Amino acid sequence: MGLVVLKFGGSSVADTEAIQRVAWTIAETYSEGNNVVTVLSAQADTTDELIRKAKELNPNPSMREMDVLLSTGEQASVALMAMALEKLGLPVVSLTGWQIGMNTDSDYGSARIKSLSAERLKAELDRRRIVLVAGFQGVNKFDDITTIGRGGSDTTAVAIAVALNADLCKIYTDVDGVYTADPNKVPGAKKLDEITYDEMIELASLGAQILHNRSVEMAKRYGVKMEVLSSLHRKPGTIIKGVTKVEHTKISGVAKDSNIARIALVGLRDEPGVAFKVFRVLANAKINIDIILQSIGRDFTNDISFTVSREDMNKAIEILEENKDVIGYTEINTTDKIAKISIVGAGMMSSPGVAAMMFEALYDSKINIAMISTSEIKVSVLVDENDADRSVATIHAKFFGA
Amino acid sequence: MGLVVLKFGGSSVADTEAIQRVAWTIAETYSEGNNVVTVLSAQADTTDELIRKAKELNPNPSMREMDVLLSTGEQASVALMAMALEKLGLPVVSLTGWQIGMNTDSDYGSARIKSLSAERLKAELDRRRIVLVAGFQGVNKFDDITTIGRGGSDTTAVAIAVALNADLCKIYTDVDGVYTADPNKVPGAKKLDEITYDEMIELASLGAQILHNRSVEMAKRYGVKMEVLSSLHRKPGTIIKGVTKVEHTKISGVAKDSNIARIALVGLRDEPGVAFKVFRVLANAKINIDIILQSIGRDFTNDISFTVSREDMNKAIEILEENKDVIGYTEINTTDKIAKISIVGAGMMSSPGVAAMMFEALYDSKINIAMISTSEIKVSVLVDENDADRSVATIHAKFFGA
């Protein structure tokens, strides 16, 4: 008997059948003697429908009112799930963000959790009730409703697991775990039994969009054990925790990120502060930079290349052009016909041959590398967009076999 | 410059166009220099759709969870309206029941308002913001969401008008005021400029379903001036207040209520406590009784006839049959092929000929009267259902001309 936090996304509660299926999963976990808190997202399509209504009235509504609107979706989900569990004869109570004291800052639309007063949650669990919590939402110090942005329900679940010192936080998704590569693209992709927080964070940021990083980062900080598993099939998923005992492969996965564009500033003056100026103006515009490469050009000038997400590309170019005199460069080159391929593995740096194996795989397949970036636990390369899937396949085959 | 509370129902916010139309009405009221609080219902169809989803999962869900579910409808309405007003460049804030401190008891589905802490409302008005309030909802002492039942948004509006000492509470509906009879049925029906609370309460309970009685009763208790007016046409409606100066007609209206059934208990023992027993068992089952008529039968027995709403008829019969031995009667006769026709007027009792004029009108049209009931400000008769519309027409013609 333990305390388990479950989280189901929008497609898992999309309609009556889906809700009933999830109700059975919750009922089973509860019947095994566990205390159960379940976090739900809004029903699939509900959020889109609410946004459509909003945009018809006002293409640019305030984020405060958007949060008031969107938070109704999760509230409806938990009420409906409560009814499904009542039908099964189980004691249940649904709670909203403000009811569980999910306190956030006032950054509407992407608020940060500041604290969670677990009082109400504990009182309900002490009565052996199944507690359903509306994900994604909180309340700020003015008692105004906030939403905590992308991946918000995952983060809600982990925050509750932290506050209640839960034994496990199970995130149910439409995949049955974390794979060494995208199983839909790479036939030999293998499911991992375990993965470390750091590896998961790198994989997530590299395009394996299973969990949002905020939730994994929080789980890492407080040592909450997570499990990613399928909401459709009854089998174990992938456990995410601090240290894994698995050592049989040097890397845990190969990931592809196609949502990427490269910008190169050519002919920067070779003087202190140039890089600072470039990335300061972009940071002010809230543009996230990924890989940065600085190289020495000709005639005492430098070139700086970096990558941004594709949706930020035009904005980044615009801002750099506005600041051309301040920064001082001769031209901007850009392309979005590229993809980033990465290998991730916690033990990578202690195994010197790993990066070389990756480059060898690409060389074997005659794939050109445009940029390279490395960190403690990953190696990323930029390749031509057309070579992306082939790159993943050949690297995966090199490390895991065909 | 004053403080005005406006209330719009579900059809007034049914879609983008309707919301925009209401936004203009609010904007106009605000621009005239008034402080404005607007109470909104859920968008038409939203509540039905939520109930449909609920019933699919559980035909008999708990009222607590039903309230969590249904309260999302009003919350979405106020957020959308806020966006429409933001589009017009106006300062606006939307608030839910718990945010305005609308404290109720815990009778989920039909909670009673206990108190309203006007602090937040006043703070927002002091900042010259238009305040939008989700109607129909409150919060109990456990911080659980409640709804305040039928006519809930009207009652929300009046409660706010009371708490803020508003100058006027304007209820926008799909009719443009209170008429001397149903204008769709009686060609000569006239709109009233003014009507007293008591008259309005009698008319409402008699089937002129413009306002729910709870709201008018509250307005009467605290002396809040109300106005019923059209959300579609820009013209004055009907003012509801304590004393009206209008004296030109003896009655203020003729109303019909077809949602009525008559139950007669025949052969009751002629002994003390019989009526008590009958109405106690019905009250315990929360069945409302309207007209009661007790008559002396044969052989030291009594008959008691009374009316209930049609949806309560079968339940009432069932309960009376279960308690046949306790109550002691020989048979039950029932019919729902009847209608109640009433005339209402504050000055009625000081004008002795009024009831007689009504009976005369019915006699002229050869309409048989089954039961008669009178109060301070009304006279009601039961007639055959087939005679109902003809009864209204002939009575109306008698008092107001054809």
PDB file of C-alpha atoms in Angstrom, chain B residues 178-291:
ATOM      1  CA  VAL B 178     -44.175  42.277 -17.910  1.00  0.00           C
ATOM      2  CA  TYR B 179     -47.537  42.149 -19.687  1.00  0.00           C
ATOM      3  CA  THR B 180     -51.123  42.034 -18.487  1.00  0.00           C
ATOM      4  CA  ALA B 181     -51.296  38.600 -20.157  1.00  0.00           C
ATOM      5  CA  ASP B 182     -49.142  36.456 -22.416  1.00  0.00           C
ATOM      6  CA  PRO B 183     -48.712  38.766 -25.467  1.00  0.00           C
ATOM      7  CA  ASN B 184     -48.297  35.758 -27.758  1.00  0.00           C
ATOM      8  CA  LYS B 185     -51.724  34.452 -26.782  1.00  0.00           C
ATOM      9  CA  VAL B 186     -53.785  37.504 -25.920  1.00  0.00           C
ATOM     10  CA  PRO B 187     -53.816  40.143 -28.677  1.00  0.00           C
ATOM     11  CA  GLY B 188     -54.808  42.994 -26.362  1.00  0.00           C
ATOM     12  CA  ALA B 189     -52.075  42.307 -23.780  1.00  0.00           C
ATOM     13  CA  LYS B 190     -50.466  45.537 -22.581  1.00  0.00           C
ATOM     14  CA  LYS B 191     -46.979  46.084 -21.239  1.00  0.00           C
ATOM     15  CA  LEU B 192     -46.855  47.407 -17.667  1.00  0.00           C
ATOM     16  CA  ASP B 193     -44.520  50.300 -16.853  1.00  0.00           C
ATOM     17  CA  GLU B 194     -44.428  49.318 -13.206  1.00  0.00           C
ATOM     18  CA  ILE B 195     -45.435  46.427 -10.997  1.00  0.00           C
ATOM     19  CA  THR B 196     -44.997  45.704  -7.291  1.00  0.00           C
ATOM     20  CA  TYR B 197     -42.802  42.910  -5.949  1.00  0.00           C
ATOM     21  CA  ASP B 198     -45.861  41.059  -4.652  1.00  0.00           C
ATOM     22  CA  GLU B 199     -47.660  41.230  -7.950  1.00  0.00           C
ATOM     23  CA  MET B 200     -44.555  40.049  -9.747  1.00  0.00           C
ATOM     24  CA  ILE B 201     -44.167  37.125  -7.353  1.00  0.00           C
ATOM     25  CA  GLU B 202     -47.761  36.069  -7.890  1.00  0.00           C
ATOM     26  CA  LEU B 203     -47.448  36.426 -11.650  1.00  0.00           C
ATOM     27  CA  ALA B 204     -44.225  34.431 -11.694  1.00  0.00           C
ATOM     28  CA  SER B 205     -45.650  31.622  -9.632  1.00  0.00           C
ATOM     29  CA  LEU B 206     -48.695  31.625 -11.887  1.00  0.00           C
ATOM     30  CA  GLY B 207     -46.823  30.772 -15.018  1.00  0.00           C
ATOM     31  CA  ALA B 208     -45.596  34.109 -16.370  1.00  0.00           C
ATOM     32  CA  GLN B 209     -42.077  32.741 -16.325  1.00  0.00           C
ATOM     33  CA  ILE B 210     -40.063  35.919 -16.665  1.00  0.00           C
ATOM     34  CA  LEU B 211     -38.270  36.042 -13.348  1.00  0.00           C
ATOM     35  CA  HIS B 212     -37.699  33.386 -10.777  1.00  0.00           C
ATOM     36  CA  ASN B 213     -39.438  34.149  -7.504  1.00  0.00           C
ATOM     37  CA  ARG B 214     -36.357  33.781  -5.351  1.00  0.00           C
ATOM     38  CA  SER B 215     -34.830  36.830  -6.993  1.00  0.00           C
ATOM     39  CA  VAL B 216     -37.961  38.963  -6.624  1.00  0.00           C
ATOM     40  CA  GLU B 217     -38.433  37.877  -3.025  1.00  0.00           C
ATOM     41  CA  MET B 218     -34.881  38.898  -2.259  1.00  0.00           C
ATOM     42  CA  ALA B 219     -35.345  42.204  -4.082  1.00  0.00           C
ATOM     43  CA  LYS B 220     -38.479  42.839  -2.047  1.00  0.00           C
ATOM     44  CA  ARG B 221     -36.796  42.010   1.245  1.00  0.00           C
ATOM     45  CA  TYR B 222     -33.948  44.443   0.629  1.00  0.00           C
ATOM     46  CA  GLY B 223     -35.816  47.010  -1.468  1.00  0.00           C
ATOM     47  CA  VAL B 224     -33.767  46.568  -4.647  1.00  0.00           C
ATOM     48  CA  LYS B 225     -35.402  48.174  -7.662  1.00  0.00           C
ATOM     49  CA  MET B 226     -35.497  45.772 -10.615  1.00  0.00           C
ATOM     50  CA  GLU B 227     -36.233  46.232 -14.294  1.00  0.00           C
ATOM     51  CA  VAL B 228     -37.197  43.500 -16.717  1.00  0.00           C
ATOM     52  CA  LEU B 229     -36.332  44.440 -20.275  1.00  0.00           C
ATOM     53  CA  SER B 230     -35.472  43.055 -23.687  1.00  0.00           C
ATOM     54  CA  SER B 231     -31.904  42.132 -24.596  1.00  0.00           C
ATOM     55  CA  LEU B 232     -32.767  42.693 -28.255  1.00  0.00           C
ATOM     56  CA  HIS B 233     -34.699  45.959 -28.390  1.00  0.00           C
ATOM     57  CA  ARG B 234     -33.599  49.232 -26.910  1.00  0.00           C
ATOM     58  CA  LYS B 235     -36.622  50.374 -24.969  1.00  0.00           C
ATOM     59  CA  PRO B 236     -37.660  50.663 -21.346  1.00  0.00           C
ATOM     60  CA  GLY B 237     -39.007  47.516 -19.724  1.00  0.00           C
ATOM     61  CA  THR B 238     -41.094  47.039 -16.604  1.00  0.00           C
ATOM     62  CA  ILE B 239     -39.890  48.399 -13.279  1.00  0.00           C
ATOM     63  CA  ILE B 240     -40.455  46.198 -10.231  1.00  0.00           C
ATOM     64  CA  LYS B 241     -40.530  47.989  -6.895  1.00  0.00           C
ATOM     65  CA  GLY B 242     -42.330  48.314  -3.579  1.00  0.00           C
ATOM     66  CA  VAL B 243     -45.115  50.744  -4.376  1.00  0.00           C
ATOM     67  CA  THR B 244     -46.376  51.713  -7.793  1.00  0.00           C
ATOM     68  CA  LYS B 245     -48.304  54.851  -8.565  1.00  0.00           C
ATOM     69  CA  VAL B 246     -50.315  53.221 -11.316  1.00  0.00           C
ATOM     70  CA  GLU B 247     -53.960  52.915 -10.340  1.00  0.00           C
ATOM     71  CA  HIS B 248     -55.746  52.983 -13.653  1.00  0.00           C
ATOM     72  CA  THR B 249     -56.524  49.275 -13.674  1.00  0.00           C
ATOM     73  CA  LYS B 250     -57.592  47.172 -10.777  1.00  0.00           C
ATOM     74  CA  ILE B 251     -55.374  44.230 -11.688  1.00  0.00           C
ATOM     75  CA  SER B 252     -51.940  44.042 -13.164  1.00  0.00           C
ATOM     76  CA  GLY B 253     -52.285  40.889 -15.171  1.00  0.00           C
ATOM     77  CA  VAL B 254     -53.885  37.612 -16.083  1.00  0.00           C
ATOM     78  CA  ALA B 255     -51.751  34.482 -15.976  1.00  0.00           C
ATOM     79  CA  LYS B 256     -52.122  30.875 -16.950  1.00  0.00           C
ATOM     80  CA  ASP B 257     -50.338  27.889 -15.437  1.00  0.00           C
ATOM     81  CA  SER B 258     -50.765  24.596 -17.246  1.00  0.00           C
ATOM     82  CA  ASN B 259     -48.094  22.735 -15.341  1.00  0.00           C
ATOM     83  CA  ILE B 260     -50.555  21.615 -12.754  1.00  0.00           C
ATOM     84  CA  ALA B 261     -52.342  18.464 -11.653  1.00  0.00           C
ATOM     85  CA  ARG B 262     -55.125  17.973  -9.137  1.00  0.00           C
ATOM     86  CA  ILE B 263     -55.202  15.225  -6.587  1.00  0.00           C
ATOM     87  CA  ALA B 264     -58.315  14.542  -4.521  1.00  0.00           C
ATOM     88  CA  LEU B 265     -58.331  12.317  -1.437  1.00  0.00           C
ATOM     89  CA  VAL B 266     -61.855  11.077  -0.876  1.00  0.00           C
ATOM     90  CA  GLY B 267     -63.324   9.681   2.340  1.00  0.00           C
ATOM     91  CA  LEU B 268     -60.853  11.019   4.881  1.00  0.00           C
ATOM     92  CA  ARG B 269     -61.838  10.502   8.497  1.00  0.00           C
ATOM     93  CA  ASP B 270     -63.315  13.650  10.012  1.00  0.00           C
ATOM     94  CA  GLU B 271     -60.826  13.932  12.872  1.00  0.00           C
ATOM     95  CA  PRO B 272     -58.027  16.299  13.887  1.00  0.00           C
ATOM     96  CA  GLY B 273     -54.639  15.878  12.271  1.00  0.00           C
ATOM     97  CA  VAL B 274     -55.762  14.385   8.985  1.00  0.00           C
ATOM     98  CA  ALA B 275     -54.700  17.371   6.872  1.00  0.00           C
ATOM     99  CA  PHE B 276     -51.458  17.509   8.805  1.00  0.00           C
ATOM    100  CA  LYS B 277     -50.695  13.880   7.991  1.00  0.00           C
ATOM    101  CA  VAL B 278     -51.426  14.344   4.292  1.00  0.00           C
ATOM    102  CA  PHE B 279     -49.236  17.376   3.818  1.00  0.00           C
ATOM    103  CA  ARG B 280     -46.478  16.180   6.140  1.00  0.00           C
ATOM    104  CA  VAL B 281     -45.758  13.076   4.063  1.00  0.00           C
ATOM    105  CA  LEU B 282     -45.792  15.168   0.885  1.00  0.00           C
ATOM    106  CA  ALA B 283     -43.554  17.834   2.409  1.00  0.00           C
ATOM    107  CA  ASN B 284     -41.084  15.169   3.498  1.00  0.00           C
ATOM    108  CA  ALA B 285     -40.850  14.141  -0.139  1.00  0.00           C
ATOM    109  CA  LYS B 286     -40.240  17.803  -1.101  1.00  0.00           C
ATOM    110  CA  ILE B 287     -43.469  18.009  -3.091  1.00  0.00           C
ATOM    111  CA  ASN B 288     -44.843  21.535  -3.253  1.00  0.00           C
ATOM    112  CA  ILE B 289     -48.560  21.958  -2.815  1.00  0.00           C
ATOM    113  CA  ASP B 290     -50.409  24.858  -4.374  1.00  0.00           C
ATOM    114  CA  ILE B 291     -54.168  25.287  -3.985  1.00  0.00           C
TER     115      ILE B 291
END
